[in-house]
GROMACS .gro file of C-alpha atoms in nm:
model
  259
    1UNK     CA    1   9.123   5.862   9.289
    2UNK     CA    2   9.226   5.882   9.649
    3UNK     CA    3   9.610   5.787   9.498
    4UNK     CA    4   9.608   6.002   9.263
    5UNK     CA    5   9.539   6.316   9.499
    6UNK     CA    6   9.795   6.164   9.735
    7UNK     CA    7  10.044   6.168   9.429
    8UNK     CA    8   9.951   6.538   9.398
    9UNK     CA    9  10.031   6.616   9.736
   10UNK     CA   10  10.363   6.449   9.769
   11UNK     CA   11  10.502   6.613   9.404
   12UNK     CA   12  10.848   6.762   9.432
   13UNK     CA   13  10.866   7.124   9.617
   14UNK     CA   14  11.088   7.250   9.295
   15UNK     CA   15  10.786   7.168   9.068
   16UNK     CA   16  10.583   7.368   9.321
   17UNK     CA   17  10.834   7.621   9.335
   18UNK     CA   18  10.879   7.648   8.942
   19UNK     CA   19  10.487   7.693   8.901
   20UNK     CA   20  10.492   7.931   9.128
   21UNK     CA   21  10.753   8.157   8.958
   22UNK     CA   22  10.571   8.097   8.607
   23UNK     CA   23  10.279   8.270   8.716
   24UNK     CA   24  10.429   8.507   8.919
   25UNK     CA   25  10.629   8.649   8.618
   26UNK     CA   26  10.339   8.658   8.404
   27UNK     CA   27  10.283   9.016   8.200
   28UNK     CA   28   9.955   9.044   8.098
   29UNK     CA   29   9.636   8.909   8.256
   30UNK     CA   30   9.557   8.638   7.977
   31UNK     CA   31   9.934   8.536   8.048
   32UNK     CA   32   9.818   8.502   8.426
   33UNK     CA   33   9.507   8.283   8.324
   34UNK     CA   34   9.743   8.056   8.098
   35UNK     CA   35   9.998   7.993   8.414
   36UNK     CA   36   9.733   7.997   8.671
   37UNK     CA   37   9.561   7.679   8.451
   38UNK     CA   38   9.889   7.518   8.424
   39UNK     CA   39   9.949   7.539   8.790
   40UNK     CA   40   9.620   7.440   8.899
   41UNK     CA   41   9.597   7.115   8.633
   42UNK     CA   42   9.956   6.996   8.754
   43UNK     CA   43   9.887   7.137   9.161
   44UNK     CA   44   9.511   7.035   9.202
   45UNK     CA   45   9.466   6.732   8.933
   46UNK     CA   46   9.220   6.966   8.800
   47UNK     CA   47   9.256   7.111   8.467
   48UNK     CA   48   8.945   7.401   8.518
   49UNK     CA   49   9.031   7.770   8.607
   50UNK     CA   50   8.789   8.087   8.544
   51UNK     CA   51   8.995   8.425   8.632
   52UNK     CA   52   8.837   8.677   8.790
   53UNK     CA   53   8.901   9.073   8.816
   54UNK     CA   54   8.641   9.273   9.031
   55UNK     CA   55   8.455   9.541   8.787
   56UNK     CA   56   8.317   9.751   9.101
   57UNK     CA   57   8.084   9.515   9.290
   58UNK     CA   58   8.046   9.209   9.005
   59UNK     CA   59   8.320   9.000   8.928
   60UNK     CA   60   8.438   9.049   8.545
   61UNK     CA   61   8.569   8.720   8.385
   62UNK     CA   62   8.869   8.742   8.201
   63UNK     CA   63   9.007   8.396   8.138
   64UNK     CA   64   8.862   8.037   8.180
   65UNK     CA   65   8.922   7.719   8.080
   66UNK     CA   66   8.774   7.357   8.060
   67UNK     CA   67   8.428   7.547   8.194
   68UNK     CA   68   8.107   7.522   8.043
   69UNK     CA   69   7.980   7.842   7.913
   70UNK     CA   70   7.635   7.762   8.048
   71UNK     CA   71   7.791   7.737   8.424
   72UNK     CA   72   7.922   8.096   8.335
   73UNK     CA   73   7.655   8.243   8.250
   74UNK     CA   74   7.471   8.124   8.545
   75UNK     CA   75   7.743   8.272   8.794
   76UNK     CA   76   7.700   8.586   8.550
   77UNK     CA   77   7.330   8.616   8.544
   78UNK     CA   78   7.359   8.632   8.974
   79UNK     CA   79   7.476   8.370   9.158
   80UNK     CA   80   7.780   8.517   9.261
   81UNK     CA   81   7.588   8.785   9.462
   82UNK     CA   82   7.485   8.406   9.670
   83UNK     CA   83   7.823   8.280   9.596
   84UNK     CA   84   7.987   8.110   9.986
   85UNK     CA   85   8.299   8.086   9.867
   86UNK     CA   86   8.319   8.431   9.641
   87UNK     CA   87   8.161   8.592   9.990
   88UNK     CA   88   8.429   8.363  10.258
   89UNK     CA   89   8.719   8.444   9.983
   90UNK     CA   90   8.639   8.872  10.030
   91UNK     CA   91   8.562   8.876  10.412
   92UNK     CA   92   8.866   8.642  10.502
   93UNK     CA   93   9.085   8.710  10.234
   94UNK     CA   94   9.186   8.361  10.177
   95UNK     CA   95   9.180   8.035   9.981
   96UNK     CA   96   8.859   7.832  10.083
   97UNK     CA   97   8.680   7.524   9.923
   98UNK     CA   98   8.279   7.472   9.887
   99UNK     CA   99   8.254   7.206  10.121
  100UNK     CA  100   8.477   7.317  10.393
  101UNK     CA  101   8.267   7.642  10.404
  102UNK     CA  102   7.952   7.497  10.350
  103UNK     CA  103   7.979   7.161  10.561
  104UNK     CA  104   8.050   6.813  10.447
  105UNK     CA  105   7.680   6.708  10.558
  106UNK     CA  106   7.529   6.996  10.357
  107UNK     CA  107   7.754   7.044  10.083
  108UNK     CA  108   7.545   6.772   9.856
  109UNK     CA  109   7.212   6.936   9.968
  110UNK     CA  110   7.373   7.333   9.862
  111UNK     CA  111   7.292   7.545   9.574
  112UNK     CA  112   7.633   7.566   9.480
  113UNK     CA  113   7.656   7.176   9.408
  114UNK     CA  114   7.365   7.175   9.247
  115UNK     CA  115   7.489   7.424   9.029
  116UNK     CA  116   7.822   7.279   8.986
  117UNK     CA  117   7.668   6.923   8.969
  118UNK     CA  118   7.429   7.031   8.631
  119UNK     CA  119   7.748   7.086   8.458
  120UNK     CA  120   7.995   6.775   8.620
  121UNK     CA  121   8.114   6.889   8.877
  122UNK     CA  122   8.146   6.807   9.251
  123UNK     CA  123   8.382   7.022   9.472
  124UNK     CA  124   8.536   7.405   9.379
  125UNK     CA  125   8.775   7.598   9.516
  126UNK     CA  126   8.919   7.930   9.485
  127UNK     CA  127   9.097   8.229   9.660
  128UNK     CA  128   9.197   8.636   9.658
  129UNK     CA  129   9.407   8.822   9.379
  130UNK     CA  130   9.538   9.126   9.571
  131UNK     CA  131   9.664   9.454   9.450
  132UNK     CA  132   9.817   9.634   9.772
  133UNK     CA  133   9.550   9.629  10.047
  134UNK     CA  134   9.257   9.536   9.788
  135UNK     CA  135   9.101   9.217   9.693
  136UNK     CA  136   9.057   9.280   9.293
  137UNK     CA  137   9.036   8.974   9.182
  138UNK     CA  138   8.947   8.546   9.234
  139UNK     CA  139   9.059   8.236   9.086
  140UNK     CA  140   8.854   7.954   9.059
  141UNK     CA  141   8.907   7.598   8.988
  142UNK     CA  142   8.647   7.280   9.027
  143UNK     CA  143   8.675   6.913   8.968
  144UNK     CA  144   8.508   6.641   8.815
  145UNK     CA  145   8.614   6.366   9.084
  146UNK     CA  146   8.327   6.252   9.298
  147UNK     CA  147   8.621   6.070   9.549
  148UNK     CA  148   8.852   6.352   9.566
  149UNK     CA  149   8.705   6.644   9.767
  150UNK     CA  150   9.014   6.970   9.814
  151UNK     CA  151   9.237   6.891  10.114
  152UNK     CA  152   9.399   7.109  10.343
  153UNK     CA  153   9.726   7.068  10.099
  154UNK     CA  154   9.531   7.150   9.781
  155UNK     CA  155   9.383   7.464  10.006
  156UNK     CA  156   9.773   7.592  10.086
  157UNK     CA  157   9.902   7.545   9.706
  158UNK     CA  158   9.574   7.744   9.588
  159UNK     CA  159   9.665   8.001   9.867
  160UNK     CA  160  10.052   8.010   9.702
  161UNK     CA  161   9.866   8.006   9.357
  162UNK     CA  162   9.704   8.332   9.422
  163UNK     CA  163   9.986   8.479   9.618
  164UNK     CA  164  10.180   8.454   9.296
  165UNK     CA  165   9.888   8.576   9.102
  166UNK     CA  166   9.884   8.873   9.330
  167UNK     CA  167  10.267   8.990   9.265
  168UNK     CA  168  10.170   8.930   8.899
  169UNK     CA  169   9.889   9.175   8.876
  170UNK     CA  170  10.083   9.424   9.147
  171UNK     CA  171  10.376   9.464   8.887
  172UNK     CA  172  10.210   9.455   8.553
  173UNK     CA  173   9.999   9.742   8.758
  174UNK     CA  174  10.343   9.911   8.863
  175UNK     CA  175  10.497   9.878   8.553
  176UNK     CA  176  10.208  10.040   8.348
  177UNK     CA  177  10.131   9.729   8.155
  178UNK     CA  178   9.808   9.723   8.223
  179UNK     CA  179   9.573  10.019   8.318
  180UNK     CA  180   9.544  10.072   8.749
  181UNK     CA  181   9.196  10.165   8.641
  182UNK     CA  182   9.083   9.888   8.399
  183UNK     CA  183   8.888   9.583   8.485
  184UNK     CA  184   8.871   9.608   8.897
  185UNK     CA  185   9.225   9.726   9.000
  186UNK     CA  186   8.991   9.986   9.126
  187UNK     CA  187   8.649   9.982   9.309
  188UNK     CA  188   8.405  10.269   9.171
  189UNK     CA  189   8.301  10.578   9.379
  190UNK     CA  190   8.020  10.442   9.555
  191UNK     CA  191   7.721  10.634   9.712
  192UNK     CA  192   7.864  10.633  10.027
  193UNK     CA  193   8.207  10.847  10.034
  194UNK     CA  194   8.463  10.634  10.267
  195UNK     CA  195   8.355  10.300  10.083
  196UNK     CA  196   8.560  10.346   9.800
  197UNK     CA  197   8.873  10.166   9.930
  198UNK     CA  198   8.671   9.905  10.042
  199UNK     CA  199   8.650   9.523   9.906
  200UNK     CA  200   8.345   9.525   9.712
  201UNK     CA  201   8.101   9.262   9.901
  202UNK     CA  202   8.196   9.490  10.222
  203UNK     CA  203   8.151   9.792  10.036
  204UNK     CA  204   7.764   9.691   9.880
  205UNK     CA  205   7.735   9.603  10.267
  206UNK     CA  206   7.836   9.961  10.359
  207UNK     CA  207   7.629  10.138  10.132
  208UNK     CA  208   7.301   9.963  10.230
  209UNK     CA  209   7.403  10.011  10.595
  210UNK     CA  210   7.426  10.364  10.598
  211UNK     CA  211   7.061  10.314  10.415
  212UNK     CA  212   6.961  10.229  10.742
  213UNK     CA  213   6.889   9.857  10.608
  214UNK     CA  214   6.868   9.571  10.867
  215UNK     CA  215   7.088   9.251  10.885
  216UNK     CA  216   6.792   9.055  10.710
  217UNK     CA  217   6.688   9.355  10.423
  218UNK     CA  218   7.091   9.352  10.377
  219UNK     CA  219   7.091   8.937  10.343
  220UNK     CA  220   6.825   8.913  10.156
  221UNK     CA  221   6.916   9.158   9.896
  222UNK     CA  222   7.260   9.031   9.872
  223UNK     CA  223   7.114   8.636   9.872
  224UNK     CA  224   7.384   8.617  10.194
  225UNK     CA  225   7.351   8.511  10.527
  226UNK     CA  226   7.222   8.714  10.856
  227UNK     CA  227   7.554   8.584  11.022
  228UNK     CA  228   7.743   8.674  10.716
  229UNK     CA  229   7.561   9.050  10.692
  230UNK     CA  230   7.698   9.040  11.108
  231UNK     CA  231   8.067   8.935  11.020
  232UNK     CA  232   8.058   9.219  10.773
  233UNK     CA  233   7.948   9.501  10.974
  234UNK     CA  234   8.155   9.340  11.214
  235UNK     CA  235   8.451   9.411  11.021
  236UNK     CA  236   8.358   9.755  10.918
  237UNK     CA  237   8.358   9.830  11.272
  238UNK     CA  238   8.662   9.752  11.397
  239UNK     CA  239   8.833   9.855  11.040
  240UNK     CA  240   8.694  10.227  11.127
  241UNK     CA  241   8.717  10.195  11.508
  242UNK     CA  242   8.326  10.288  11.601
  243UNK     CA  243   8.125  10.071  11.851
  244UNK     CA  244   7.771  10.047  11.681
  245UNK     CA  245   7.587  10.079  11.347
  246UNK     CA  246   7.516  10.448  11.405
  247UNK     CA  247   7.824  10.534  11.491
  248UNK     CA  248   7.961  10.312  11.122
  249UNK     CA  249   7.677  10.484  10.909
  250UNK     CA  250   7.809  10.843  11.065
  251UNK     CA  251   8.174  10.750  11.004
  252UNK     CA  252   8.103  10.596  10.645
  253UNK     CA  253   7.924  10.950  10.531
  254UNK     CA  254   8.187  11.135  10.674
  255UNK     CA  255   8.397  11.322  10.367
  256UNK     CA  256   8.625  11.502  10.630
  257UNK     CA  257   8.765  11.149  10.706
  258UNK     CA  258   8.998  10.950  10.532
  259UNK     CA  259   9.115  10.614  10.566
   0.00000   0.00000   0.00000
């Protein structure tokens, strides 16, 4: 197993490069999912992909393949709310892996193995669709191999992967061949007015903050970390250049104030 990843990693730039360009000229998101599998069987040794577009603050699926419809509807029914690589992939904006976020030592012990492990697999991966300055969408992939956790290679082709993905979605948007406002090109208006050009996990963190919710009320509603519910606000804060919560919650409410 540990030859055939090392086969993976040494194929031909051109083939990387012609992937690439397959997905990056796709026109219409099920076009997207097809290339995006292709790439990621021939890139990754993996043949699984789910596509995701963010409808507001869930993630909508729009094209999978070679994954069980009952590990779908689990990630459906809520475990993406508790999801560490959905949540690294929207406050980092890039390509991560399950065990590199989670730990190597703890990876076996996690929810998210035991999830993946019920239905066969052992390691997942995925990474940001952008549109502009917005996260509106993830692609996923997994693998069966037991051997063969993602390297640091696999990570940089699945960052290229969405890149591409990302220039796909930006011109089918520009070129009006698919709706700007269909399927999470878009994040809803929100109960809290400057949220709305936010990414959505940092958004739902928003909201709840200018509820006057604590770190913990914010994790465990979200089924997040405390450090993660810090890294958030965090962000927020430098994004709209205040010093404190208070000052964030003030700023966030604030319709005379645009981003």
């Amino acid at each position: 197993m540990r030859a055939e990843q090392e086969h993976l990693d040494g194929l031909p730039e051109r083939q990387l490069a012609d992937r690439l360009m397959s997905i990056a000229e796709s026109r219409s998101v099920r076009a997207l999912g097809i290339a995006c599998c292709s790439a990621i069987t021939e890139l990754t040794g993996s043949p699984t992909v789910g596509l995701y577009l963010l409808d507001g603050l869930e993630p909508e699926l729009v094209y999978s393949r070679h994954v069980a419809e009952g590990l779908l509807d689990n990630y459906r029914a809520g475990f993406w709310k508790r999801d560490p690589v959905l949540d690294c992939i929207m406050t980092q904006g890039r390509a991560v892996d399950g065990e590199t976020v989670i730990g190597p030592q703890q990876w076996r012990h996690s929810p998210s193995f035991e999830m993946l492990h019920e239905w066969g697999f052992a390691y997942n991966m995925g990474g940001p669709l952008w549109c502009g300055q917005k996260i509106v969408g993830v692609l996923f992939t997994a693998t069966t191999d037991t051997d063969a956790p993602y390297t640091g290679r696999s990570r940089q082709r699945m960052e290229m992967l969405c890149r591409a993905g990302s220039l796909a979605l930006t011109n089918m948007t520009n070129a009006g061949e698919i709706d700007a406002h269909h399927a999470g090109i878009r994040v809803p208006e929100p109960a809290v007015t400057r949220s709305a050009s936010l990414p959505p996990r940092s958004a739902d963190v928003a909201i709840r903050v200018c509820r006057g919710q604590t770190n913990k009320e914010i994790a465990r509603q979200m089924g997040i970390s405390d450090q993660t519910v810090k890294e958030h606000v965090a962000n927020l804060c430098r994004r709209f250049g205040v010093h404190n919560r208070t000052e964030l919650a003030a700023c966030l409410l604030s319709p005379s104030v645009r981003q």
